[in-house]
């Protein structure tokens, strides 16, 4: 989101939300990173950055791209995922003039907080419903990813209702945002399924969202012993 | 040994990370050229409903890699690809540094 879509008060409120959310995630990430899966966090961040460059067409002159919040949350845990997305958004805004500076708090709120935590919550629900197998993890991740995109779009609509810069019809905004972002959510789900599926198939023990299903693997894998 | 894992093809963490990095570099450096140039969901809705006019220019618009192109590089394929690789490098450095910082400051608790 560029600067100028939301008024100053709303931007300040989302900035405060972003600071609180990222602050809590810094604490939470320490717990998530205290195992051997930590190197994956750097990879997830650069992958999300690269994937966000890849706009795919969704028809009628529109495109979508991965947000990556759910993908990151399932792979490295939601708090670390919030940090990954925040770093991606920071580099985009500072180096690539992509995403406004006064809109930074809003972008963090939408993608690094709502995109991550809503997607992760739906992932957990879906995983509970699906068979208790590691193979269910990419499917549940795809479901979470699908929901995360319209969830972020709906949050944007809510923020625009509070502090939008232009007087527009809010119900058509909600309809258009939800409609297009549900389509984009399908792309989000497909990419998330493939990425989570690839890592789950080779190293399920490294996948944060698969560990609960992998029993006591955490205690058995001793990667660093030889080194 | 855990049966569930031992029946799968196991690759080392290092191999997995190198493969992931290779895929990422190809996506950012090469595939990004073929990305759709259409406006994304938010831009499209903003145009359609007419609130895109309030978008302000970016304060960082004179960055040497603004808008995913390296300034001074004429070839758009090269310019965009290089910008993508620079972005991967920057994100990688910042995130790895952050992770290292968080891990170093984590007390070595065994719980």
JSON list of N, CA and C in Angstrom, two decimals, chain A residues 3-5 30 33 35 38-39 43 45-47 49 53-55 60-63 65 83-84 92-93 95-99 156 160 168 173 180-181 202-203 206 217 220, chain B residues 2 5 9-13 16-17 20-21 24 27 32 35-36 38-42 44 49 51 54-56 58 60 63 65 67-68 83-84 87-88 92 95 102-103:
[
{"chain": "A", "resi": 3, "resn": "UNK", "atom": "N", "xyz": [1.68, 5.51, 0.37]},
{"chain": "A", "resi": 3, "resn": "UNK", "atom": "CA", "xyz": [1.25, 6.58, 1.28]},
{"chain": "A", "resi": 3, "resn": "UNK", "atom": "C", "xyz": [0.00, 7.24, 0.71]},
{"chain": "A", "resi": 4, "resn": "UNK", "atom": "N", "xyz": [-0.79, 7.83, 1.59]},
{"chain": "A", "resi": 4, "resn": "UNK", "atom": "CA", "xyz": [-1.88, 8.66, 1.12]},
{"chain": "A", "resi": 4, "resn": "UNK", "atom": "C", "xyz": [-3.25, 8.00, 1.05]},
{"chain": "A", "resi": 5, "resn": "UNK", "atom": "N", "xyz": [-3.30, 6.68, 1.27]},
{"chain": "A", "resi": 5, "resn": "UNK", "atom": "CA", "xyz": [-4.61, 6.02, 1.25]},
{"chain": "A", "resi": 5, "resn": "UNK", "atom": "C", "xyz": [-5.37, 6.23, 2.55]},
{"chain": "A", "resi": 30, "resn": "UNK", "atom": "N", "xyz": [12.13, -15.86, 19.87]},
{"chain": "A", "resi": 30, "resn": "UNK", "atom": "CA", "xyz": [13.25, -16.47, 20.61]},
{"chain": "A", "resi": 30, "resn": "UNK", "atom": "C", "xyz": [12.94, -17.91, 20.95]},
{"chain": "A", "resi": 33, "resn": "UNK", "atom": "N", "xyz": [12.96, -19.92, 17.70]},
{"chain": "A", "resi": 33, "resn": "UNK", "atom": "CA", "xyz": [14.28, -20.04, 17.07]},
{"chain": "A", "resi": 33, "resn": "UNK", "atom": "C", "xyz": [15.27, -20.82, 17.92]},
{"chain": "A", "resi": 35, "resn": "UNK", "atom": "N", "xyz": [15.59, -23.74, 18.46]},
{"chain": "A", "resi": 35, "resn": "UNK", "atom": "CA", "xyz": [15.91, -25.09, 18.02]},
{"chain": "A", "resi": 35, "resn": "UNK", "atom": "C", "xyz": [16.74, -25.03, 16.73]},
{"chain": "A", "resi": 38, "resn": "UNK", "atom": "N", "xyz": [16.44, -22.81, 13.03]},
{"chain": "A", "resi": 38, "resn": "UNK", "atom": "CA", "xyz": [16.67, -21.37, 12.85]},
{"chain": "A", "resi": 38, "resn": "UNK", "atom": "C", "xyz": [17.17, -20.95, 11.47]},
{"chain": "A", "resi": 39, "resn": "UNK", "atom": "N", "xyz": [18.08, -21.71, 10.84]},
{"chain": "A", "resi": 39, "resn": "UNK", "atom": "CA", "xyz": [18.57, -21.25, 9.52]},
{"chain": "A", "resi": 39, "resn": "UNK", "atom": "C", "xyz": [17.46, -21.11, 8.49]},
{"chain": "A", "resi": 43, "resn": "UNK", "atom": "N", "xyz": [16.04, -18.25, 5.01]},
{"chain": "A", "resi": 43, "resn": "UNK", "atom": "CA", "xyz": [15.60, -18.72, 3.69]},
{"chain": "A", "resi": 43, "resn": "UNK", "atom": "C", "xyz": [14.15, -18.32, 3.44]},
{"chain": "A", "resi": 45, "resn": "UNK", "atom": "N", "xyz": [12.52, -15.80, 4.61]},
{"chain": "A", "resi": 45, "resn": "UNK", "atom": "CA", "xyz": [12.41, -14.36, 4.34]},
{"chain": "A", "resi": 45, "resn": "UNK", "atom": "C", "xyz": [12.81, -14.04, 2.90]},
{"chain": "A", "resi": 46, "resn": "UNK", "atom": "N", "xyz": [13.93, -14.59, 2.42]},
{"chain": "A", "resi": 46, "resn": "UNK", "atom": "CA", "xyz": [14.35, -14.27, 1.05]},
{"chain": "A", "resi": 46, "resn": "UNK", "atom": "C", "xyz": [13.40, -14.89, 0.03]},
{"chain": "A", "resi": 47, "resn": "UNK", "atom": "N", "xyz": [12.86, -16.07, 0.35]},
{"chain": "A", "resi": 47, "resn": "UNK", "atom": "CA", "xyz": [11.90, -16.69, -0.58]},
{"chain": "A", "resi": 47, "resn": "UNK", "atom": "C", "xyz": [10.64, -15.85, -0.69]},
{"chain": "A", "resi": 49, "resn": "UNK", "atom": "N", "xyz": [10.40, -12.65, -0.17]},
{"chain": "A", "resi": 49, "resn": "UNK", "atom": "CA", "xyz": [10.74, -11.45, -0.94]},
{"chain": "A", "resi": 49, "resn": "UNK", "atom": "C", "xyz": [10.69, -11.75, -2.44]},
{"chain": "A", "resi": 53, "resn": "UNK", "atom": "N", "xyz": [7.73, -10.64, -5.70]},
{"chain": "A", "resi": 53, "resn": "UNK", "atom": "CA", "xyz": [8.00, -9.95, -6.96]},
{"chain": "A", "resi": 53, "resn": "UNK", "atom": "C", "xyz": [7.20, -10.54, -8.12]},
{"chain": "A", "resi": 54, "resn": "UNK", "atom": "N", "xyz": [6.72, -11.78, -7.92]},
{"chain": "A", "resi": 54, "resn": "UNK", "atom": "CA", "xyz": [6.17, -12.53, -9.04]},
{"chain": "A", "resi": 54, "resn": "UNK", "atom": "C", "xyz": [4.66, -12.36, -9.13]},
{"chain": "A", "resi": 55, "resn": "UNK", "atom": "N", "xyz": [4.23, -11.28, -9.73]},
{"chain": "A", "resi": 55, "resn": "UNK", "atom": "CA", "xyz": [2.80, -11.09, -9.91]},
{"chain": "A", "resi": 55, "resn": "UNK", "atom": "C", "xyz": [2.26, -12.09, -10.93]},
{"chain": "A", "resi": 60, "resn": "UNK", "atom": "N", "xyz": [-8.87, -10.03, -16.16]},
{"chain": "A", "resi": 60, "resn": "UNK", "atom": "CA", "xyz": [-9.42, -8.68, -16.27]},
{"chain": "A", "resi": 60, "resn": "UNK", "atom": "C", "xyz": [-8.42, -7.60, -15.92]},
{"chain": "A", "resi": 61, "resn": "UNK", "atom": "N", "xyz": [-7.16, -7.78, -16.32]},
{"chain": "A", "resi": 61, "resn": "UNK", "atom": "CA", "xyz": [-6.18, -6.73, -16.11]},
{"chain": "A", "resi": 61, "resn": "UNK", "atom": "C", "xyz": [-5.69, -6.61, -14.68]},
{"chain": "A", "resi": 62, "resn": "UNK", "atom": "N", "xyz": [-5.91, -7.63, -13.89]},
{"chain": "A", "resi": 62, "resn": "UNK", "atom": "CA", "xyz": [-5.48, -7.60, -12.50]},
{"chain": "A", "resi": 62, "resn": "UNK", "atom": "C", "xyz": [-4.40, -8.68, -12.29]},
{"chain": "A", "resi": 63, "resn": "UNK", "atom": "N", "xyz": [-3.59, -8.47, -11.29]},
{"chain": "A", "resi": 63, "resn": "UNK", "atom": "CA", "xyz": [-2.63, -9.50, -10.92]},
{"chain": "A", "resi": 63, "resn": "UNK", "atom": "C", "xyz": [-2.63, -9.66, -9.40]},
{"chain": "A", "resi": 65, "resn": "UNK", "atom": "N", "xyz": [-0.02, -11.38, -6.07]},
{"chain": "A", "resi": 65, "resn": "UNK", "atom": "CA", "xyz": [1.26, -11.99, -5.74]},
{"chain": "A", "resi": 65, "resn": "UNK", "atom": "C", "xyz": [1.17, -12.56, -4.35]},
{"chain": "A", "resi": 83, "resn": "UNK", "atom": "N", "xyz": [8.36, -11.55, 11.86]},
{"chain": "A", "resi": 83, "resn": "UNK", "atom": "CA", "xyz": [9.65, -10.88, 11.67]},
{"chain": "A", "resi": 83, "resn": "UNK", "atom": "C", "xyz": [10.11, -10.99, 10.21]},
{"chain": "A", "resi": 84, "resn": "UNK", "atom": "N", "xyz": [9.94, -12.17, 9.61]},
{"chain": "A", "resi": 84, "resn": "UNK", "atom": "CA", "xyz": [10.32, -12.36, 8.20]},
{"chain": "A", "resi": 84, "resn": "UNK", "atom": "C", "xyz": [9.58, -11.36, 7.32]},
{"chain": "A", "resi": 92, "resn": "UNK", "atom": "N", "xyz": [11.54, -3.63, 1.04]},
{"chain": "A", "resi": 92, "resn": "UNK", "atom": "CA", "xyz": [10.73, -3.15, -0.08]},
{"chain": "A", "resi": 92, "resn": "UNK", "atom": "C", "xyz": [10.50, -1.65, 0.02]},
{"chain": "A", "resi": 93, "resn": "UNK", "atom": "N", "xyz": [10.17, -1.18, 1.22]},
{"chain": "A", "resi": 93, "resn": "UNK", "atom": "CA", "xyz": [9.83, 0.24, 1.39]},
{"chain": "A", "resi": 93, "resn": "UNK", "atom": "C", "xyz": [11.09, 1.11, 1.31]},
{"chain": "A", "resi": 95, "resn": "UNK", "atom": "N", "xyz": [14.38, 0.31, 0.16]},
{"chain": "A", "resi": 95, "resn": "UNK", "atom": "CA", "xyz": [15.27, 0.21, -1.00]},
{"chain": "A", "resi": 95, "resn": "UNK", "atom": "C", "xyz": [14.51, 0.30, -2.32]},
{"chain": "A", "resi": 96, "resn": "UNK", "atom": "N", "xyz": [13.32, -0.26, -2.38]},
{"chain": "A", "resi": 96, "resn": "UNK", "atom": "CA", "xyz": [12.65, -0.41, -3.67]},
{"chain": "A", "resi": 96, "resn": "UNK", "atom": "C", "xyz": [11.49, 0.55, -3.88]},
{"chain": "A", "resi": 97, "resn": "UNK", "atom": "N", "xyz": [11.29, 1.48, -2.95]},
{"chain": "A", "resi": 97, "resn": "UNK", "atom": "CA", "xyz": [10.21, 2.46, -3.05]},
{"chain": "A", "resi": 97, "resn": "UNK", "atom": "C", "xyz": [8.87, 1.76, -3.27]},
{"chain": "A", "resi": 98, "resn": "UNK", "atom": "N", "xyz": [8.71, 0.58, -2.65]},
{"chain": "A", "resi": 98, "resn": "UNK", "atom": "CA", "xyz": [7.50, -0.23, -2.80]},
{"chain": "A", "resi": 98, "resn": "UNK", "atom": "C", "xyz": [6.81, -0.31, -1.44]},
{"chain": "A", "resi": 99, "resn": "UNK", "atom": "N", "xyz": [5.71, 0.41, -1.30]},
{"chain": "A", "resi": 99, "resn": "UNK", "atom": "CA", "xyz": [5.04, 0.50, 0.00]},
{"chain": "A", "resi": 99, "resn": "UNK", "atom": "C", "xyz": [5.48, 1.76, 0.71]},
{"chain": "A", "resi": 156, "resn": "UNK", "atom": "N", "xyz": [-8.03, -4.23, 5.52]},
{"chain": "A", "resi": 156, "resn": "UNK", "atom": "CA", "xyz": [-7.79, -2.98, 4.81]},
{"chain": "A", "resi": 156, "resn": "UNK", "atom": "C", "xyz": [-9.10, -2.21, 4.65]},
{"chain": "A", "resi": 160, "resn": "UNK", "atom": "N", "xyz": [-9.96, 1.44, 5.93]},
{"chain": "A", "resi": 160, "resn": "UNK", "atom": "CA", "xyz": [-10.39, 2.49, 5.02]},
{"chain": "A", "resi": 160, "resn": "UNK", "atom": "C", "xyz": [-11.70, 3.11, 5.47]},
{"chain": "A", "resi": 168, "resn": "UNK", "atom": "N", "xyz": [-15.54, 7.03, -0.61]},
{"chain": "A", "resi": 168, "resn": "UNK", "atom": "CA", "xyz": [-16.03, 6.05, -1.57]},
{"chain": "A", "resi": 168, "resn": "UNK", "atom": "C", "xyz": [-17.05, 5.15, -0.89]},
{"chain": "A", "resi": 173, "resn": "UNK", "atom": "N", "xyz": [-16.38, -1.19, -1.94]},
{"chain": "A", "resi": 173, "resn": "UNK", "atom": "CA", "xyz": [-14.97, -1.45, -1.62]},
{"chain": "A", "resi": 173, "resn": "UNK", "atom": "C", "xyz": [-14.82, -2.85, -1.05]},
{"chain": "A", "resi": 180, "resn": "UNK", "atom": "N", "xyz": [-11.70, -9.92, -5.48]},
{"chain": "A", "resi": 180, "resn": "UNK", "atom": "CA", "xyz": [-10.39, -10.08, -6.13]},
{"chain": "A", "resi": 180, "resn": "UNK", "atom": "C", "xyz": [-9.43, -10.83, -5.24]},
{"chain": "A", "resi": 181, "resn": "UNK", "atom": "N", "xyz": [-9.47, -10.53, -3.93]},
{"chain": "A", "resi": 181, "resn": "UNK", "atom": "CA", "xyz": [-8.48, -11.16, -3.07]},
{"chain": "A", "resi": 181, "resn": "UNK", "atom": "C", "xyz": [-8.81, -12.61, -2.74]},
{"chain": "A", "resi": 202, "resn": "UNK", "atom": "N", "xyz": [10.60, -33.58, 2.38]},
{"chain": "A", "resi": 202, "resn": "UNK", "atom": "CA", "xyz": [12.00, -33.93, 2.55]},
{"chain": "A", "resi": 202, "resn": "UNK", "atom": "C", "xyz": [12.44, -33.87, 4.02]},
{"chain": "A", "resi": 203, "resn": "UNK", "atom": "N", "xyz": [12.06, -32.80, 4.70]},
{"chain": "A", "resi": 203, "resn": "UNK", "atom": "CA", "xyz": [12.49, -32.65, 6.09]},
{"chain": "A", "resi": 203, "resn": "UNK", "atom": "C", "xyz": [11.34, -32.17, 6.97]},
{"chain": "A", "resi": 206, "resn": "UNK", "atom": "N", "xyz": [11.91, -30.15, 10.15]},
{"chain": "A", "resi": 206, "resn": "UNK", "atom": "CA", "xyz": [12.27, -28.73, 10.15]},
{"chain": "A", "resi": 206, "resn": "UNK", "atom": "C", "xyz": [11.04, -27.83, 10.08]},
{"chain": "A", "resi": 217, "resn": "UNK", "atom": "N", "xyz": [10.28, -36.25, 17.36]},
{"chain": "A", "resi": 217, "resn": "UNK", "atom": "CA", "xyz": [11.41, -36.11, 16.46]},
{"chain": "A", "resi": 217, "resn": "UNK", "atom": "C", "xyz": [12.41, -35.05, 16.93]},
{"chain": "A", "resi": 220, "resn": "UNK", "atom": "N", "xyz": [15.24, -36.35, 18.73]},
{"chain": "A", "resi": 220, "resn": "UNK", "atom": "CA", "xyz": [16.02, -37.44, 18.17]},
{"chain": "A", "resi": 220, "resn": "UNK", "atom": "C", "xyz": [17.02, -37.00, 17.11]},
{"chain": "B", "resi": 2, "resn": "UNK", "atom": "N", "xyz": [13.25, -42.69, 14.31]},
{"chain": "B", "resi": 2, "resn": "UNK", "atom": "CA", "xyz": [11.82, -42.52, 14.11]},
{"chain": "B", "resi": 2, "resn": "UNK", "atom": "C", "xyz": [11.44, -43.15, 12.78]},
{"chain": "B", "resi": 5, "resn": "UNK", "atom": "N", "xyz": [10.23, -40.90, 9.80]},
{"chain": "B", "resi": 5, "resn": "UNK", "atom": "CA", "xyz": [11.22, -40.11, 9.07]},
{"chain": "B", "resi": 5, "resn": "UNK", "atom": "C", "xyz": [12.19, -41.01, 8.31]},
{"chain": "B", "resi": 9, "resn": "UNK", "atom": "N", "xyz": [13.13, -39.97, 2.14]},
{"chain": "B", "resi": 9, "resn": "UNK", "atom": "CA", "xyz": [14.43, -39.57, 1.67]},
{"chain": "B", "resi": 9, "resn": "UNK", "atom": "C", "xyz": [14.87, -38.36, 2.49]},
{"chain": "B", "resi": 10, "resn": "UNK", "atom": "N", "xyz": [15.94, -38.52, 3.23]},
{"chain": "B", "resi": 10, "resn": "UNK", "atom": "CA", "xyz": [16.39, -37.42, 4.06]},
{"chain": "B", "resi": 10, "resn": "UNK", "atom": "C", "xyz": [17.51, -36.67, 3.37]},
{"chain": "B", "resi": 11, "resn": "UNK", "atom": "N", "xyz": [17.43, -35.37, 3.38]},
{"chain": "B", "resi": 11, "resn": "UNK", "atom": "CA", "xyz": [18.55, -34.59, 2.90]},
{"chain": "B", "resi": 11, "resn": "UNK", "atom": "C", "xyz": [19.03, -33.73, 4.06]},
{"chain": "B", "resi": 12, "resn": "UNK", "atom": "N", "xyz": [20.28, -33.32, 4.00]},
{"chain": "B", "resi": 12, "resn": "UNK", "atom": "CA", "xyz": [20.81, -32.54, 5.12]},
{"chain": "B", "resi": 12, "resn": "UNK", "atom": "C", "xyz": [20.21, -31.15, 5.11]},
{"chain": "B", "resi": 13, "resn": "UNK", "atom": "N", "xyz": [20.25, -30.49, 6.27]},
{"chain": "B", "resi": 13, "resn": "UNK", "atom": "CA", "xyz": [19.74, -29.12, 6.36]},
{"chain": "B", "resi": 13, "resn": "UNK", "atom": "C", "xyz": [20.48, -28.22, 5.40]},
{"chain": "B", "resi": 16, "resn": "UNK", "atom": "N", "xyz": [19.19, -28.71, 1.88]},
{"chain": "B", "resi": 16, "resn": "UNK", "atom": "CA", "xyz": [17.86, -28.11, 1.76]},
{"chain": "B", "resi": 16, "resn": "UNK", "atom": "C", "xyz": [17.97, -26.60, 1.63]},
{"chain": "B", "resi": 17, "resn": "UNK", "atom": "N", "xyz": [18.81, -25.99, 2.45]},
{"chain": "B", "resi": 17, "resn": "UNK", "atom": "CA", "xyz": [18.95, -24.53, 2.41]},
{"chain": "B", "resi": 17, "resn": "UNK", "atom": "C", "xyz": [19.55, -24.08, 1.09]},
{"chain": "B", "resi": 20, "resn": "UNK", "atom": "N", "xyz": [16.89, -24.35, -1.56]},
{"chain": "B", "resi": 20, "resn": "UNK", "atom": "CA", "xyz": [15.93, -23.26, -1.36]},
{"chain": "B", "resi": 20, "resn": "UNK", "atom": "C", "xyz": [16.49, -21.94, -1.84]},
{"chain": "B", "resi": 21, "resn": "UNK", "atom": "N", "xyz": [17.77, -21.71, -1.54]},
{"chain": "B", "resi": 21, "resn": "UNK", "atom": "CA", "xyz": [18.41, -20.46, -1.95]},
{"chain": "B", "resi": 21, "resn": "UNK", "atom": "C", "xyz": [18.52, -20.41, -3.48]},
{"chain": "B", "resi": 24, "resn": "UNK", "atom": "N", "xyz": [15.21, -19.56, -4.89]},
{"chain": "B", "resi": 24, "resn": "UNK", "atom": "CA", "xyz": [14.92, -18.16, -4.60]},
{"chain": "B", "resi": 24, "resn": "UNK", "atom": "C", "xyz": [15.67, -17.23, -5.55]},
{"chain": "B", "resi": 27, "resn": "UNK", "atom": "N", "xyz": [14.13, -17.33, -8.96]},
{"chain": "B", "resi": 27, "resn": "UNK", "atom": "CA", "xyz": [12.85, -16.59, -8.97]},
{"chain": "B", "resi": 27, "resn": "UNK", "atom": "C", "xyz": [13.10, -15.09, -9.01]},
{"chain": "B", "resi": 32, "resn": "UNK", "atom": "N", "xyz": [11.38, -13.26, -12.27]},
{"chain": "B", "resi": 32, "resn": "UNK", "atom": "CA", "xyz": [10.70, -11.99, -11.97]},
{"chain": "B", "resi": 32, "resn": "UNK", "atom": "C", "xyz": [10.45, -11.16, -13.23]},
{"chain": "B", "resi": 35, "resn": "UNK", "atom": "N", "xyz": [6.99, -11.64, -14.58]},
{"chain": "B", "resi": 35, "resn": "UNK", "atom": "CA", "xyz": [5.86, -11.35, -13.70]},
{"chain": "B", "resi": 35, "resn": "UNK", "atom": "C", "xyz": [4.85, -10.47, -14.43]},
{"chain": "B", "resi": 36, "resn": "UNK", "atom": "N", "xyz": [3.59, -10.63, -14.08]},
{"chain": "B", "resi": 36, "resn": "UNK", "atom": "CA", "xyz": [2.54, -9.84, -14.70]},
{"chain": "B", "resi": 36, "resn": "UNK", "atom": "C", "xyz": [2.71, -8.36, -14.36]},
{"chain": "B", "resi": 38, "resn": "UNK", "atom": "N", "xyz": [0.35, -6.22, -14.71]},
{"chain": "B", "resi": 38, "resn": "UNK", "atom": "CA", "xyz": [-0.95, -5.63, -14.36]},
{"chain": "B", "resi": 38, "resn": "UNK", "atom": "C", "xyz": [-0.93, -5.15, -12.91]},
{"chain": "B", "resi": 39, "resn": "UNK", "atom": "N", "xyz": [-1.77, -4.17, -12.59]},
{"chain": "B", "resi": 39, "resn": "UNK", "atom": "CA", "xyz": [-1.86, -3.73, -11.19]},
{"chain": "B", "resi": 39, "resn": "UNK", "atom": "C", "xyz": [-2.29, -4.89, -10.30]},
{"chain": "B", "resi": 40, "resn": "UNK", "atom": "N", "xyz": [-1.81, -4.92, -9.05]},
{"chain": "B", "resi": 40, "resn": "UNK", "atom": "CA", "xyz": [-2.23, -6.00, -8.16]},
{"chain": "B", "resi": 40, "resn": "UNK", "atom": "C", "xyz": [-3.62, -5.70, -7.60]},
{"chain": "B", "resi": 41, "resn": "UNK", "atom": "N", "xyz": [-4.12, -6.63, -6.79]},
{"chain": "B", "resi": 41, "resn": "UNK", "atom": "CA", "xyz": [-5.50, -6.55, -6.33]},
{"chain": "B", "resi": 41, "resn": "UNK", "atom": "C", "xyz": [-5.87, -5.19, -5.76]},
{"chain": "B", "resi": 42, "resn": "UNK", "atom": "N", "xyz": [-5.03, -4.69, -4.84]},
{"chain": "B", "resi": 42, "resn": "UNK", "atom": "CA", "xyz": [-5.32, -3.41, -4.20]},
{"chain": "B", "resi": 42, "resn": "UNK", "atom": "C", "xyz": [-5.25, -2.25, -5.19]},
{"chain": "B", "resi": 44, "resn": "UNK", "atom": "N", "xyz": [-5.66, -2.35, -8.37]},
{"chain": "B", "resi": 44, "resn": "UNK", "atom": "CA", "xyz": [-6.76, -2.47, -9.32]},
{"chain": "B", "resi": 44, "resn": "UNK", "atom": "C", "xyz": [-8.07, -1.94, -8.71]},
{"chain": "B", "resi": 49, "resn": "UNK", "atom": "N", "xyz": [-12.33, 2.05, -8.15]},
{"chain": "B", "resi": 49, "resn": "UNK", "atom": "CA", "xyz": [-13.22, 2.83, -7.30]},
{"chain": "B", "resi": 49, "resn": "UNK", "atom": "C", "xyz": [-12.77, 4.29, -7.21]},
{"chain": "B", "resi": 51, "resn": "UNK", "atom": "N", "xyz": [-10.00, 5.70, -5.84]},
{"chain": "B", "resi": 51, "resn": "UNK", "atom": "CA", "xyz": [-9.27, 6.31, -4.71]},
{"chain": "B", "resi": 51, "resn": "UNK", "atom": "C", "xyz": [-7.76, 6.18, -4.88]},
{"chain": "B", "resi": 54, "resn": "UNK", "atom": "N", "xyz": [-5.29, 9.47, -4.45]},
{"chain": "B", "resi": 54, "resn": "UNK", "atom": "CA", "xyz": [-4.73, 10.02, -3.21]},
{"chain": "B", "resi": 54, "resn": "UNK", "atom": "C", "xyz": [-3.35, 9.42, -2.90]},
{"chain": "B", "resi": 55, "resn": "UNK", "atom": "N", "xyz": [-2.93, 8.43, -3.69]},
{"chain": "B", "resi": 55, "resn": "UNK", "atom": "CA", "xyz": [-1.62, 7.82, -3.43]},
{"chain": "B", "resi": 55, "resn": "UNK", "atom": "C", "xyz": [-0.52, 8.84, -3.62]},
{"chain": "B", "resi": 56, "resn": "UNK", "atom": "N", "xyz": [0.36, 8.92, -2.64]},
{"chain": "B", "resi": 56, "resn": "UNK", "atom": "CA", "xyz": [1.45, 9.89, -2.70]},
{"chain": "B", "resi": 56, "resn": "UNK", "atom": "C", "xyz": [2.67, 9.26, -3.34]},
{"chain": "B", "resi": 58, "resn": "UNK", "atom": "N", "xyz": [6.57, 8.19, -3.67]},
{"chain": "B", "resi": 58, "resn": "UNK", "atom": "CA", "xyz": [7.36, 7.58, -2.61]},
{"chain": "B", "resi": 58, "resn": "UNK", "atom": "C", "xyz": [8.57, 8.44, -2.25]},
{"chain": "B", "resi": 60, "resn": "UNK", "atom": "N", "xyz": [11.21, 7.47, -1.07]},
{"chain": "B", "resi": 60, "resn": "UNK", "atom": "CA", "xyz": [12.45, 6.79, -1.43]},
{"chain": "B", "resi": 60, "resn": "UNK", "atom": "C", "xyz": [12.57, 6.55, -2.92]},
{"chain": "B", "resi": 63, "resn": "UNK", "atom": "N", "xyz": [15.97, 6.02, -4.75]},
{"chain": "B", "resi": 63, "resn": "UNK", "atom": "CA", "xyz": [16.86, 4.92, -4.40]},
{"chain": "B", "resi": 63, "resn": "UNK", "atom": "C", "xyz": [17.43, 4.31, -5.68]},
{"chain": "B", "resi": 65, "resn": "UNK", "atom": "N", "xyz": [17.76, 1.42, -6.56]},
{"chain": "B", "resi": 65, "resn": "UNK", "atom": "CA", "xyz": [17.01, 0.25, -7.04]},
{"chain": "B", "resi": 65, "resn": "UNK", "atom": "C", "xyz": [15.50, 0.48, -6.92]},
{"chain": "B", "resi": 67, "resn": "UNK", "atom": "N", "xyz": [11.67, 0.86, -7.52]},
{"chain": "B", "resi": 67, "resn": "UNK", "atom": "CA", "xyz": [10.76, 0.17, -8.45]},
{"chain": "B", "resi": 67, "resn": "UNK", "atom": "C", "xyz": [11.41, -1.03, -9.14]},
{"chain": "B", "resi": 68, "resn": "UNK", "atom": "N", "xyz": [12.26, -1.72, -8.44]},
{"chain": "B", "resi": 68, "resn": "UNK", "atom": "CA", "xyz": [12.81, -3.00, -8.90]},
{"chain": "B", "resi": 68, "resn": "UNK", "atom": "C", "xyz": [13.59, -2.89, -10.21]},
{"chain": "B", "resi": 83, "resn": "UNK", "atom": "N", "xyz": [18.18, -6.15, -9.59]},
{"chain": "B", "resi": 83, "resn": "UNK", "atom": "CA", "xyz": [17.44, -5.58, -8.46]},
{"chain": "B", "resi": 83, "resn": "UNK", "atom": "C", "xyz": [16.89, -6.69, -7.57]},
{"chain": "B", "resi": 84, "resn": "UNK", "atom": "N", "xyz": [16.38, -7.74, -8.19]},
{"chain": "B", "resi": 84, "resn": "UNK", "atom": "CA", "xyz": [15.86, -8.87, -7.42]},
{"chain": "B", "resi": 84, "resn": "UNK", "atom": "C", "xyz": [16.94, -9.52, -6.58]},
{"chain": "B", "resi": 87, "resn": "UNK", "atom": "N", "xyz": [17.83, -7.36, -3.69]},
{"chain": "B", "resi": 87, "resn": "UNK", "atom": "CA", "xyz": [16.80, -7.47, -2.67]},
{"chain": "B", "resi": 87, "resn": "UNK", "atom": "C", "xyz": [16.96, -8.72, -1.83]},
{"chain": "B", "resi": 88, "resn": "UNK", "atom": "N", "xyz": [17.23, -9.85, -2.49]},
{"chain": "B", "resi": 88, "resn": "UNK", "atom": "CA", "xyz": [17.44, -11.10, -1.77]},
{"chain": "B", "resi": 88, "resn": "UNK", "atom": "C", "xyz": [18.61, -10.95, -0.81]},
{"chain": "B", "resi": 92, "resn": "UNK", "atom": "N", "xyz": [18.23, -11.12, 3.12]},
{"chain": "B", "resi": 92, "resn": "UNK", "atom": "CA", "xyz": [18.98, -12.21, 3.75]},
{"chain": "B", "resi": 92, "resn": "UNK", "atom": "C", "xyz": [19.89, -11.70, 4.85]},
{"chain": "B", "resi": 95, "resn": "UNK", "atom": "N", "xyz": [17.65, -10.39, 7.88]},
{"chain": "B", "resi": 95, "resn": "UNK", "atom": "CA", "xyz": [16.95, -11.45, 8.62]},
{"chain": "B", "resi": 95, "resn": "UNK", "atom": "C", "xyz": [17.94, -12.36, 9.34]},
{"chain": "B", "resi": 102, "resn": "UNK", "atom": "N", "xyz": [18.81, -12.53, 18.05]},
{"chain": "B", "resi": 102, "resn": "UNK", "atom": "CA", "xyz": [17.80, -13.10, 18.93]},
{"chain": "B", "resi": 102, "resn": "UNK", "atom": "C", "xyz": [18.31, -14.38, 19.59]},
{"chain": "B", "resi": 103, "resn": "UNK", "atom": "N", "xyz": [19.04, -15.15, 18.83]},
{"chain": "B", "resi": 103, "resn": "UNK", "atom": "CA", "xyz": [19.53, -16.42, 19.38]},
{"chain": "B", "resi": 103, "resn": "UNK", "atom": "C", "xyz": [20.66, -16.21, 20.37]}
]
